[in-house]
PDB file of C-alpha atoms in Angstrom:
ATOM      1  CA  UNK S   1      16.815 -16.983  -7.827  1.00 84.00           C
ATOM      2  CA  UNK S   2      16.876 -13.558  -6.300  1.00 92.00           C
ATOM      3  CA  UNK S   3      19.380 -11.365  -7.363  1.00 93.00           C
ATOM      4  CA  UNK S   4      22.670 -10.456  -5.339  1.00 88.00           C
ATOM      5  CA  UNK S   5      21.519  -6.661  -4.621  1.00 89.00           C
ATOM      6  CA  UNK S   6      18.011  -7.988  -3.395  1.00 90.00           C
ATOM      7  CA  UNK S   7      19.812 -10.519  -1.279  1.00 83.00           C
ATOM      8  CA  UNK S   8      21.788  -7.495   0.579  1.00 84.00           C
ATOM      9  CA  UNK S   9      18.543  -5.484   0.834  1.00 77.00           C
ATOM     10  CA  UNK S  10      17.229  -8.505   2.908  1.00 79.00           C
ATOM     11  CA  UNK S  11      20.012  -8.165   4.856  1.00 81.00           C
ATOM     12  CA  UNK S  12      20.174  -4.311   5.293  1.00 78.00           C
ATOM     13  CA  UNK S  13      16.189  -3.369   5.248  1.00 75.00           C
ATOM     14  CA  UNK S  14      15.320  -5.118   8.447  1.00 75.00           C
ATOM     15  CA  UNK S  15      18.244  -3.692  10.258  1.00 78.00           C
ATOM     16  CA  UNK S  16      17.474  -0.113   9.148  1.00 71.00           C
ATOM     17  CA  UNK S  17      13.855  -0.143   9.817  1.00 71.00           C
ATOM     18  CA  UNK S  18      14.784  -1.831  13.230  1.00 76.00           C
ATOM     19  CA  UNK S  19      12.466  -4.907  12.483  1.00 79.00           C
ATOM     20  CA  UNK S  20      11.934  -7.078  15.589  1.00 88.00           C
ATOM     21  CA  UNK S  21       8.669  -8.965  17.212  1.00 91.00           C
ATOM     22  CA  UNK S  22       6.827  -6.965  20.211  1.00 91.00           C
ATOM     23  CA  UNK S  23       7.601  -7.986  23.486  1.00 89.00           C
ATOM     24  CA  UNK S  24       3.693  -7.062  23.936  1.00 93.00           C
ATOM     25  CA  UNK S  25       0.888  -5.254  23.019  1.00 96.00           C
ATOM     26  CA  UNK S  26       0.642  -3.163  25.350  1.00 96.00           C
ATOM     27  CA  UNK S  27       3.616  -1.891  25.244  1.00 96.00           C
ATOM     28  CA  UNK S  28       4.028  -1.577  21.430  1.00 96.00           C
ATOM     29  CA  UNK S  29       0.791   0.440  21.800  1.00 97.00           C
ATOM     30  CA  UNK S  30       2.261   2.904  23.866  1.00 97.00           C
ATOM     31  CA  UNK S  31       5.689   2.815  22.053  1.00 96.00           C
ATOM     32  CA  UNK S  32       3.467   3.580  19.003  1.00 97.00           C
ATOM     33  CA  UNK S  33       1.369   6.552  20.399  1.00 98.00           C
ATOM     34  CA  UNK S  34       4.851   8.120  21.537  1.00 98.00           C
ATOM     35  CA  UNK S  35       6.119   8.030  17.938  1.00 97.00           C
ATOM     36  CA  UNK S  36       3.507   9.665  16.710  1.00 98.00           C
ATOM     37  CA  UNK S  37       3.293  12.849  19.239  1.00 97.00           C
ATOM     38  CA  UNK S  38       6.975  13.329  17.638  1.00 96.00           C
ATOM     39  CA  UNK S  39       6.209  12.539  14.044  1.00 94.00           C
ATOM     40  CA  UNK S  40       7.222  15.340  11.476  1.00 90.00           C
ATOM     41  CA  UNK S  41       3.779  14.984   8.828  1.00 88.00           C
ATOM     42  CA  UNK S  42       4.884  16.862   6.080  1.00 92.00           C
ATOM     43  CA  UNK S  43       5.299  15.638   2.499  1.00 95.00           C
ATOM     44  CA  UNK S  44       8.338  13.460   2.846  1.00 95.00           C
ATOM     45  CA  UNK S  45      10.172  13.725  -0.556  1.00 90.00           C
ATOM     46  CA  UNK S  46      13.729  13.388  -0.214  1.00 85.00           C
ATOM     47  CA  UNK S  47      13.944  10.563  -2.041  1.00 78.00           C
ATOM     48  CA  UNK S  48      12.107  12.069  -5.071  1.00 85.00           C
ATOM     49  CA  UNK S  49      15.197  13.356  -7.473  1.00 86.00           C
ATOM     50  CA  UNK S  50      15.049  16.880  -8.660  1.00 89.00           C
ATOM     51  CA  UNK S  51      11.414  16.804  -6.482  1.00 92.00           C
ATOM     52  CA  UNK S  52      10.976  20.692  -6.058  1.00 89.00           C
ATOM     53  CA  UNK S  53      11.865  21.680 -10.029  1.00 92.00           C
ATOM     54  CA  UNK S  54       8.862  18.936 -11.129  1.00 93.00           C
ATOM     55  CA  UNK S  55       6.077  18.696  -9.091  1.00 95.00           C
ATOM     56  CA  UNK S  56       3.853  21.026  -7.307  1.00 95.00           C
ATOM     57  CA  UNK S  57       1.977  20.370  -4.079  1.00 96.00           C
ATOM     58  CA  UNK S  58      -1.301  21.123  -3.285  1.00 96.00           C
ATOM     59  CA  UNK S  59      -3.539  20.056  -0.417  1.00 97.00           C
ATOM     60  CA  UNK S  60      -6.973  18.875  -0.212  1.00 97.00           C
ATOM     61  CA  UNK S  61      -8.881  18.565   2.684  1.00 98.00           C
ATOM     62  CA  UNK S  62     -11.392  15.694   3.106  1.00 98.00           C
ATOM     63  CA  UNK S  63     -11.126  15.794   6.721  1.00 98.00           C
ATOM     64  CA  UNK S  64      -7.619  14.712   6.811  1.00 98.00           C
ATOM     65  CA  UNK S  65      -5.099  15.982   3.948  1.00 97.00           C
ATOM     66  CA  UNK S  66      -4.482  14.711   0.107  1.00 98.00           C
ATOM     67  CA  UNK S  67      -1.670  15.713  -1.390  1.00 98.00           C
ATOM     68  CA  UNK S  68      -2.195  16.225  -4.988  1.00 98.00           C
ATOM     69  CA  UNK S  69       1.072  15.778  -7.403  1.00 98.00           C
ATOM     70  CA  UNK S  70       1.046  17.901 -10.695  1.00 97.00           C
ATOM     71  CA  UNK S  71       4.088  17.464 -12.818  1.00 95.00           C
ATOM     72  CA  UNK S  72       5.125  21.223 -14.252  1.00 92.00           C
ATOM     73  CA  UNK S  73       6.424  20.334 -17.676  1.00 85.00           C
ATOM     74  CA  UNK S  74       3.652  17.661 -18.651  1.00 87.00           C
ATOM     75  CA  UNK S  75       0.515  17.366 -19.817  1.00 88.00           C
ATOM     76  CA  UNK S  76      -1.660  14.732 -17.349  1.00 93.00           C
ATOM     77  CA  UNK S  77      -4.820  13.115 -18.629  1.00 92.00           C
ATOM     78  CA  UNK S  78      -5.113  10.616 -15.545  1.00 97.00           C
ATOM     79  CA  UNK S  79      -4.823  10.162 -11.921  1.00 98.00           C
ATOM     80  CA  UNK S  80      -2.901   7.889  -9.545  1.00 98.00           C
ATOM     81  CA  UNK S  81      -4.444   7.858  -6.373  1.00 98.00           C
ATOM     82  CA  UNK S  82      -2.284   5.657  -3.861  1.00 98.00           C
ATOM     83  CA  UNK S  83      -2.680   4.333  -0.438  1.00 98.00           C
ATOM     84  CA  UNK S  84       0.387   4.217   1.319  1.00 98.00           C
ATOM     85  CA  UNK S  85       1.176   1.047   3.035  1.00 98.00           C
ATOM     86  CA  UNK S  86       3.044   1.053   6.629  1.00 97.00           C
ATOM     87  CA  UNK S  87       0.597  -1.638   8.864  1.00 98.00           C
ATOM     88  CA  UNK S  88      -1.840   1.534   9.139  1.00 98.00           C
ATOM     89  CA  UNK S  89       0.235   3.328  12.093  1.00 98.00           C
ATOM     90  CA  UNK S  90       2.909   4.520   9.815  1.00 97.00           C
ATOM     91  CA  UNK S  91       3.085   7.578   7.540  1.00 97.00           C
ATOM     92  CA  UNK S  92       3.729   8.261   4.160  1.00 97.00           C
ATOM     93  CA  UNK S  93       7.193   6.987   3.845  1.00 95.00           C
ATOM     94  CA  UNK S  94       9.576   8.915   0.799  1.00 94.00           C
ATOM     95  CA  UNK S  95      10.398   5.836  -1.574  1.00 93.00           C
ATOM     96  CA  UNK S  96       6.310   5.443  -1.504  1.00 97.00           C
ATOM     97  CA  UNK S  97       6.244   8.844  -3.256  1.00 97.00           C
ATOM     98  CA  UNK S  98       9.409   8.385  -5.545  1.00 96.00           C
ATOM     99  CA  UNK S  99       7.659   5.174  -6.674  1.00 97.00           C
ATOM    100  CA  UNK S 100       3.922   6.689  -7.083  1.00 97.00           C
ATOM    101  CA  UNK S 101       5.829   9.684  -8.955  1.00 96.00           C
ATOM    102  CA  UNK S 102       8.341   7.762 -11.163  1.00 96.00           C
ATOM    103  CA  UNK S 103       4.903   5.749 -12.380  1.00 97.00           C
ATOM    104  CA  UNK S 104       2.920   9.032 -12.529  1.00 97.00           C
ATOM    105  CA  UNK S 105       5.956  10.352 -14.799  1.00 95.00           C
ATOM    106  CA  UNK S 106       5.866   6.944 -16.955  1.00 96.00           C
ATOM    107  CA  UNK S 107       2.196   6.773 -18.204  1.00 96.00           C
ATOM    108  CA  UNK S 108       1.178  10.737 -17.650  1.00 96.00           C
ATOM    109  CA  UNK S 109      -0.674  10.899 -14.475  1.00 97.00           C
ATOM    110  CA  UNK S 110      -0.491  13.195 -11.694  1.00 98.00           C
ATOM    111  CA  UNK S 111      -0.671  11.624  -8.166  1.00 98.00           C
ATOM    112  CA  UNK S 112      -2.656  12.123  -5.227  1.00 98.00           C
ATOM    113  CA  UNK S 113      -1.762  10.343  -1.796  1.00 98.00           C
ATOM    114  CA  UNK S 114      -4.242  10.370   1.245  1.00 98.00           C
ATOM    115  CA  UNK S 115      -2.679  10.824   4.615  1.00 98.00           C
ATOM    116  CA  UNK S 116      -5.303   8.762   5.907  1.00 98.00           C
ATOM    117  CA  UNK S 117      -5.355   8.957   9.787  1.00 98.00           C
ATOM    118  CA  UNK S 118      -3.086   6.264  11.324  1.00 98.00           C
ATOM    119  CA  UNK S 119      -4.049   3.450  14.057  1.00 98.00           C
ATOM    120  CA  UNK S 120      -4.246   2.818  17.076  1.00 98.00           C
ATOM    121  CA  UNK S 121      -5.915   6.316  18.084  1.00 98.00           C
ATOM    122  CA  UNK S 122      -7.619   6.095  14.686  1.00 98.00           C
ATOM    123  CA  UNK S 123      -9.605   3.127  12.864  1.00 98.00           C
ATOM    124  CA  UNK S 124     -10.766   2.553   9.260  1.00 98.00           C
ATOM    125  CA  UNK S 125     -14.127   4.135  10.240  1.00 98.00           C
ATOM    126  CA  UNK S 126     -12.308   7.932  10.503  1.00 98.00           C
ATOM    127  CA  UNK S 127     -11.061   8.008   6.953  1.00 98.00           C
ATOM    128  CA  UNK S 128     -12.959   5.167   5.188  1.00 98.00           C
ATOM    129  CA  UNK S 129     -16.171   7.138   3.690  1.00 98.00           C
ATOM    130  CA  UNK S 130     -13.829  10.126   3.062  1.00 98.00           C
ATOM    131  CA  UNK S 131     -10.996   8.234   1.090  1.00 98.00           C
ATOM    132  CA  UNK S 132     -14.443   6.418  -1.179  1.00 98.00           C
ATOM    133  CA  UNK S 133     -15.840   9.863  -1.905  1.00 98.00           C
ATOM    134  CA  UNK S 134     -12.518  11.160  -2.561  1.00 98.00           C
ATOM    135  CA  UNK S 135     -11.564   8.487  -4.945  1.00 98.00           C
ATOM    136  CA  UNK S 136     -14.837   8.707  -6.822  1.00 98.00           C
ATOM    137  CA  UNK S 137     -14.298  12.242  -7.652  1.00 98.00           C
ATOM    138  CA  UNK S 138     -11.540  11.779  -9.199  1.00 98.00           C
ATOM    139  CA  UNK S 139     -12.544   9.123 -11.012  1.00 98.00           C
ATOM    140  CA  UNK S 140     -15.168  10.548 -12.724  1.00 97.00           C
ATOM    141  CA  UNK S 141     -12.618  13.257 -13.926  1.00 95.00           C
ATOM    142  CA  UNK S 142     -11.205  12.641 -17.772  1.00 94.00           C
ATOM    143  CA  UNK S 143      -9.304   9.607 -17.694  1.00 96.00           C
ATOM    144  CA  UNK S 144     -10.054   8.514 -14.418  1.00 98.00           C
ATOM    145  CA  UNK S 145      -8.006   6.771 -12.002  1.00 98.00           C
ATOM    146  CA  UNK S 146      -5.521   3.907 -11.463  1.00 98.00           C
ATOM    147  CA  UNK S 147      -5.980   2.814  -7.758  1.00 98.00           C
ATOM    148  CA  UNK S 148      -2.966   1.991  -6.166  1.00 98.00           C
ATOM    149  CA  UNK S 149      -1.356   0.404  -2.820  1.00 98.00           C
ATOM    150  CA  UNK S 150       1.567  -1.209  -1.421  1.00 98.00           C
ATOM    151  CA  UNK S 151       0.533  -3.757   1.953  1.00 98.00           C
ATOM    152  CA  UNK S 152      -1.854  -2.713   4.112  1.00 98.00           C
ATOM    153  CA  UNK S 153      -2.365   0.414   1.398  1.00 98.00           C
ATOM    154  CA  UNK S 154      -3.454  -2.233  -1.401  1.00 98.00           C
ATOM    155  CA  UNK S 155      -5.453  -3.806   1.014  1.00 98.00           C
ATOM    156  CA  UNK S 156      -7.175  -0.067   1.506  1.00 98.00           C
ATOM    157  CA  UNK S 157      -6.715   0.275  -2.023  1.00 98.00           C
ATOM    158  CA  UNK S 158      -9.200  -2.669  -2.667  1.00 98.00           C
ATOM    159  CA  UNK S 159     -11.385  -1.855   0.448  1.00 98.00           C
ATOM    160  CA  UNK S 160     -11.928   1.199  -1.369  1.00 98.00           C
ATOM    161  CA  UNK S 161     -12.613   0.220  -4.956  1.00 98.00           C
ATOM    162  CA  UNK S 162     -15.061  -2.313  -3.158  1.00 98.00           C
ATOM    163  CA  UNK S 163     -17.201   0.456  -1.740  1.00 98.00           C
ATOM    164  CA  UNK S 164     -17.361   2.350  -4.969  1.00 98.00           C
ATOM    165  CA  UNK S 165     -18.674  -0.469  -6.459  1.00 98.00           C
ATOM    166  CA  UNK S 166     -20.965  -1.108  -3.879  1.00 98.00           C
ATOM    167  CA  UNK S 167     -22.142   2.518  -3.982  1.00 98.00           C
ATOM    168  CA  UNK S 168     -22.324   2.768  -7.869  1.00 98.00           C
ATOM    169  CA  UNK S 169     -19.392   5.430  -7.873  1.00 98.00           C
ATOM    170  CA  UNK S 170     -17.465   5.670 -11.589  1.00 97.00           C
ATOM    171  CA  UNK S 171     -15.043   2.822 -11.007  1.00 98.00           C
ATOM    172  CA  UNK S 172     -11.048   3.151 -11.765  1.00 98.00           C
ATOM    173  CA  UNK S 173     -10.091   2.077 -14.674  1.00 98.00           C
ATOM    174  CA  UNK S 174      -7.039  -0.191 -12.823  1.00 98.00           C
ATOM    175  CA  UNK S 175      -6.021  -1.676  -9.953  1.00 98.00           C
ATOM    176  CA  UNK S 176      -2.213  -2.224  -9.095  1.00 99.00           C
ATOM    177  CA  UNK S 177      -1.625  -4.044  -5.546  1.00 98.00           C
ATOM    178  CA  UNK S 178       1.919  -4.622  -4.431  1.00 98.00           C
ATOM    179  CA  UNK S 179       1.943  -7.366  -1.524  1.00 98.00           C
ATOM    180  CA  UNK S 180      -1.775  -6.107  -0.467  1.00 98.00           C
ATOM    181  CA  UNK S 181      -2.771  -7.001   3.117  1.00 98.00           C
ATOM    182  CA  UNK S 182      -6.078  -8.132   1.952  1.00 98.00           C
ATOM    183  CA  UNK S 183      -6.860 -10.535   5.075  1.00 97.00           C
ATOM    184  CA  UNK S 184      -6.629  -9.113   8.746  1.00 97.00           C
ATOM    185  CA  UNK S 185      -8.138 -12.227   9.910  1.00 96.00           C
ATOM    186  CA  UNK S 186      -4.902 -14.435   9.394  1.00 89.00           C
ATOM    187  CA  UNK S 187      -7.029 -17.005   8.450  1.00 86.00           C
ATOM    188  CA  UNK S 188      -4.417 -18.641   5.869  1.00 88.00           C
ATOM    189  CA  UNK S 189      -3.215 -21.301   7.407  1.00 87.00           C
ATOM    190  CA  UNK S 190       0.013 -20.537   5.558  1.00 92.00           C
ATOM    191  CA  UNK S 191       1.194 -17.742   7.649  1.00 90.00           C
ATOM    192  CA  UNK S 192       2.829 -19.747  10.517  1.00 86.00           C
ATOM    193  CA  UNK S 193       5.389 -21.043   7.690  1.00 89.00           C
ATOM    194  CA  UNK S 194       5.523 -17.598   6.198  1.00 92.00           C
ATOM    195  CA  UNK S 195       6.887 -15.736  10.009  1.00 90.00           C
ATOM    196  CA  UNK S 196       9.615 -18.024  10.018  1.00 90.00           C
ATOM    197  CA  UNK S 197      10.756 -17.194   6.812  1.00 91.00           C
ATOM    198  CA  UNK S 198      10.428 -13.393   6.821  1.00 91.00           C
ATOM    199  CA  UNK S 199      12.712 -10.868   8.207  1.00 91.00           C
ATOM    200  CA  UNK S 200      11.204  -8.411   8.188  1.00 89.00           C
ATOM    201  CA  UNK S 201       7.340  -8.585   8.976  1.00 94.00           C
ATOM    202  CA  UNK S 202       6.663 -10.218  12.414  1.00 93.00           C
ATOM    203  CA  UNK S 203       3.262 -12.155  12.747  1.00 95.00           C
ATOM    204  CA  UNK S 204       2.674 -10.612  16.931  1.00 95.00           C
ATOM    205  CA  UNK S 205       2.668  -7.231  15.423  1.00 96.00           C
ATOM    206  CA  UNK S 206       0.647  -7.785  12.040  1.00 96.00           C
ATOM    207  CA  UNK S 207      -2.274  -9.157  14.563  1.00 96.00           C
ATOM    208  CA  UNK S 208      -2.261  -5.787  16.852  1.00 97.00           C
ATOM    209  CA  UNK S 209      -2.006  -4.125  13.812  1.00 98.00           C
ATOM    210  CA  UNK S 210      -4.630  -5.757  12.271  1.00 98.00           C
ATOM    211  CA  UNK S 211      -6.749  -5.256  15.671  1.00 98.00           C
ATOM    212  CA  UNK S 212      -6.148  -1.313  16.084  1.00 98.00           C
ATOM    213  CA  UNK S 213      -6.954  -1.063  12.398  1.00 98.00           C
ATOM    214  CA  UNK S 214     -10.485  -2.989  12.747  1.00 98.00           C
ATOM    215  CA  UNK S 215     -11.423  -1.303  16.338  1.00 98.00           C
ATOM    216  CA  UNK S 216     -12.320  -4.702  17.472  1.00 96.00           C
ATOM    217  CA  UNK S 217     -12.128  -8.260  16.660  1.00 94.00           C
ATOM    218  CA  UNK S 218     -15.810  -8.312  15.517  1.00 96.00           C
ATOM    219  CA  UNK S 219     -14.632  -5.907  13.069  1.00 97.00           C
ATOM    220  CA  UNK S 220     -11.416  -7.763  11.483  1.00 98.00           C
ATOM    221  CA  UNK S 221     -13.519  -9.600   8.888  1.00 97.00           C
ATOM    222  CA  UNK S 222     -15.522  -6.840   6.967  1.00 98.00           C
ATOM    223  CA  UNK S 223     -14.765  -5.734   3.769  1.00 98.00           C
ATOM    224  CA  UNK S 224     -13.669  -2.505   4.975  1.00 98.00           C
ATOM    225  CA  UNK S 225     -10.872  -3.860   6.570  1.00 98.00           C
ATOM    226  CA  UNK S 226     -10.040  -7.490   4.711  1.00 98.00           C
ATOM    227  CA  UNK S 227     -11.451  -6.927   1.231  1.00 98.00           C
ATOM    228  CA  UNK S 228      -9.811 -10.316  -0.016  1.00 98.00           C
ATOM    229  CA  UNK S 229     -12.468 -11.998   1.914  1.00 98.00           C
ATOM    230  CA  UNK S 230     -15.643 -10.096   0.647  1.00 98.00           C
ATOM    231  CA  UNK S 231     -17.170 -10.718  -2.894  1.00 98.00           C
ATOM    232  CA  UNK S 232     -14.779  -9.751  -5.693  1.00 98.00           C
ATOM    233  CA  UNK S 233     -17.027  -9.345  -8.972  1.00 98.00           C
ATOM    234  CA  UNK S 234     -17.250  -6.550 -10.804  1.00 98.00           C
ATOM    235  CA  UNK S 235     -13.912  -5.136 -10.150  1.00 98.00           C
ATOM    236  CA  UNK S 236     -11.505  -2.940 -12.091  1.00 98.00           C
ATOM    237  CA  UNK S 237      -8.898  -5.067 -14.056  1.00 98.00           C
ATOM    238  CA  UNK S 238      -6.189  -5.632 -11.741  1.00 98.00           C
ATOM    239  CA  UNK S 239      -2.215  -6.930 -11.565  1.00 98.00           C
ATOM    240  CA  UNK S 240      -0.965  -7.775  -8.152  1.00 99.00           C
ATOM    241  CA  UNK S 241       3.244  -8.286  -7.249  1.00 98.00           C
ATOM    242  CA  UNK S 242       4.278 -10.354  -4.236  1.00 98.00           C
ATOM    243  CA  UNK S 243       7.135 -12.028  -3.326  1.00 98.00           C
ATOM    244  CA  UNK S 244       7.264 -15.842  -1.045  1.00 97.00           C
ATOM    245  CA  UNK S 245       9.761 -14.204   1.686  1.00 95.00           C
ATOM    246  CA  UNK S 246       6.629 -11.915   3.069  1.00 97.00           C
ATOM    247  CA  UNK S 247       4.272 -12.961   5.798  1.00 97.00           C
ATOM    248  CA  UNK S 248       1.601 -11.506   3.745  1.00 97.00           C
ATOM    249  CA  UNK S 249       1.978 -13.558   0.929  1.00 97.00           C
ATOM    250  CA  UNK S 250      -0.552 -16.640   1.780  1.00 97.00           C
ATOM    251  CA  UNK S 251      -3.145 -13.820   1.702  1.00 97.00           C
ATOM    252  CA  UNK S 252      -1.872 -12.441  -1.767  1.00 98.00           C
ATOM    253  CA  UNK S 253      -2.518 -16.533  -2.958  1.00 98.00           C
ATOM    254  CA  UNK S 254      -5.777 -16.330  -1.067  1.00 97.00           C
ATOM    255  CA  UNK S 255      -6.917 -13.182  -2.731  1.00 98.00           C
ATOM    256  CA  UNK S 256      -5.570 -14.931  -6.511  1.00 98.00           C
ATOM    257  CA  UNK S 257      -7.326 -17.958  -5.598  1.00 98.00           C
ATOM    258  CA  UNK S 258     -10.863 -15.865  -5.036  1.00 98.00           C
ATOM    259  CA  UNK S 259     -10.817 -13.415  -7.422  1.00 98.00           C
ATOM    260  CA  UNK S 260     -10.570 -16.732 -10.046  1.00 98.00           C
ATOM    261  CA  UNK S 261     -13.398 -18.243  -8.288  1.00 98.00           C
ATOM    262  CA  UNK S 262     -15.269 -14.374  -8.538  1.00 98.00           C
ATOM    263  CA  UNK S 263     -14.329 -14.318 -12.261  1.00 98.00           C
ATOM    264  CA  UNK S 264     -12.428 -11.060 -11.766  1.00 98.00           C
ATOM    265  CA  UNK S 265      -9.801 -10.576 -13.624  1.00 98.00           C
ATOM    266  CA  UNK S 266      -6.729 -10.245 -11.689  1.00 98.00           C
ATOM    267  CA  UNK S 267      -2.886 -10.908 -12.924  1.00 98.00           C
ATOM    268  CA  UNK S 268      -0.832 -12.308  -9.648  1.00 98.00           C
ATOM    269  CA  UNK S 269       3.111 -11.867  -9.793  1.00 98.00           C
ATOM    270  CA  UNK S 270       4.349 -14.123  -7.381  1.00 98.00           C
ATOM    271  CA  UNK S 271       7.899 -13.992  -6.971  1.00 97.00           C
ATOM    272  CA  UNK S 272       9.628 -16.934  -5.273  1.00 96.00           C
ATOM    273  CA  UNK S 273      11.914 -15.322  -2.445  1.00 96.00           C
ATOM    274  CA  UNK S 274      12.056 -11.938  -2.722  1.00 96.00           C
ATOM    275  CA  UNK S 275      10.829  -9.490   0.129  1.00 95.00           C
ATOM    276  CA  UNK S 276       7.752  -7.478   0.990  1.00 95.00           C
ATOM    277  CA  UNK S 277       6.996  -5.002  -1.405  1.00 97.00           C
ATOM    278  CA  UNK S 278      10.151  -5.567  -3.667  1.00 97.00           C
ATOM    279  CA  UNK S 279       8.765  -3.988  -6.375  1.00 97.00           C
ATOM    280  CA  UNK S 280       9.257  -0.833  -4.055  1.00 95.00           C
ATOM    281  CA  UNK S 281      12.356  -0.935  -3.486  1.00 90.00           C
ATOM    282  CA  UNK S 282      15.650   0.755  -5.358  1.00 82.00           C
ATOM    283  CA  UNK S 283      18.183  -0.319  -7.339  1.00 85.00           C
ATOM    284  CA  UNK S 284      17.079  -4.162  -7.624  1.00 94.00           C
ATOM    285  CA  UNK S 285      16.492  -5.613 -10.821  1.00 95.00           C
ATOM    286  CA  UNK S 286      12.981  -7.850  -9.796  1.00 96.00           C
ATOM    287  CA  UNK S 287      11.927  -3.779  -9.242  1.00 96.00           C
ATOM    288  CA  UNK S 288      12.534  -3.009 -11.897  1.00 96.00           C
ATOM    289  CA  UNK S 289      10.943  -5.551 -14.347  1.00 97.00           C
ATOM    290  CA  UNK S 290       8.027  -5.019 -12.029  1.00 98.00           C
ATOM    291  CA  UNK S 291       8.052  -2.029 -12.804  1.00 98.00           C
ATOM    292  CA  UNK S 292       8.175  -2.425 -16.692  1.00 97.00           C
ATOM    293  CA  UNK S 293       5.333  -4.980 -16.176  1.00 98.00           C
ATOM    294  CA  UNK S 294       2.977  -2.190 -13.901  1.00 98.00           C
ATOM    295  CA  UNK S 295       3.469   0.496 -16.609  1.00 98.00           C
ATOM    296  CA  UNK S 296       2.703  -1.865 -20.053  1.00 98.00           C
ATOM    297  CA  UNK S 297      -0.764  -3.062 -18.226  1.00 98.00           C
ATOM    298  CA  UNK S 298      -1.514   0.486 -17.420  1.00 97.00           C
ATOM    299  CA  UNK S 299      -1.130   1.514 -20.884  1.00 89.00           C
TER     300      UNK S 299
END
């Protein structure tokens, strides 16, 4: 059973992020576009405690910018690179960088975080080659990296360690997916039962989502852009979190169900329910002891 202080974030996360369906697309596209000619993109850390005093900030760019995390009072001897999630029109959001960091600080990492361009003016083919070349270079550094996502950043998290596969890059050595939106398609049958039940994700806008992200409908099935429907051997050891209150979560059973079938070995937390990306969010407890089960697989 879900504990009380996840029950009240279910209450109070929806209304804070003003979650509702679209009235269209069209109109959500525009609403969209406008939020982004306002958007403030600089490193949003004010939910990172004492941020300033640990970590310093530089910036990479790979034709877009990386922000690379080095703790000042620590020795690192591996890398975290994480995809933020947000549907792929939303920046990198502050608890997304006090979780990446707190992890970082837990099995001696630093961090680096893509701020990949967003959708709908941008598709996975403007950042896709740069975030695989990226990611291999760091990989093949000592101690290579943990690749890391939360929802439609573990789906890019996988879409990327697919194409360094494919391209015989140095793989990472893990893979940690939290909710991953690994199927644009909505093929699950499963996700008509899963809208009703979810306050917070809202099926109309997952689809345009999933649409701007693609560039076209052709385009929603490739690996690129739903890599829980492409071939799944050979992957880095992985450990997935999901909870059954998330619209996403017939495509975390989908992608459990495949990588058995692919023989790739994959751990899938499924939570009975508790929200999209819990194991993001503060003060709950399931966060926590998702949290103690992400850092013992790392080590």
């Amino acid at each position: 059973m879900p504990s009380l202080r996840h029950a009240l974030l279910a209450s109070v996360v929806p209304r804070l992020r003003k979650a509702r369906e679209m009235d269209d697309e069209p109109i959500e596209r525009a609403r969209v576009e406008a939020w982004h000619r306002t958007l403030d993109r600089s490193f949003p850390t004010r939910a990172v405690p004492g941020f300033a005093r640990r970590w310093d900030v530089t910036v990479t760019d790979i034709g877009f910018p990386s922000y690379v995390l080095t703790p000042r009072h620590r020795h690192t001897h591996r890398t975290i690179y994480y995809a933020h999630g947000g549907g792929y029109m939303a920046p990198i959001d502050a608890f997304q960088v006090r979780y990446a960091t707190r992890l970082a600080d837990a099995i001696g990492a630093r961090v680096v975080i893509p701020d990949y361009p967003l959708a709908p003016e941008h598709t996975w083919k403007d950042s896709h080659d740069a975030l695989v070349e990226d990611a291999g270079d760091w990989s093949a550094e000592p101690g290579g990296i943990v690749l890391a996502g939360d929802s439609a950043g573990g789906g890019l998290a996988l879409a990327v360690a697919l194409s360094m596969r494919d391209r015989g890059l140095a793989p990472a050595t893990h893979l940690l997916l939290h909710a991953p939106w690994v199927d644009l398609t909505t093929s699950t049958p499963e996700t008509a039962a899963a809208d009703a039940d979810d306050p917070w994700l809202f099926i109309g806008k997952v689809g345009a989502y999933a649409r701007w992200w693609a560039g076209t409908e052709e385009e929603l099935g490739r690996p690129e852009v739903s890599p829980g429907l492409a071939d799944l051997a050979g992957l880095p050891p992985a450990l997935m979190f999901y909870g059954t209150r998330d619209l996403l979560h017939p495509g975390c059973r989908l992608l459990g169900r495949r990588a058995a079938e692919a023989g790739w070995d994959l751990t899938s937390v499924e939570e009975p329910d508790l929200l999209h990306v819990y194991g993001l969010m503060p003060f709950i407890p399931e966060a926590r002891r998702a949290f103690d089960q992400a850092v013992e697989f790392l080590r």
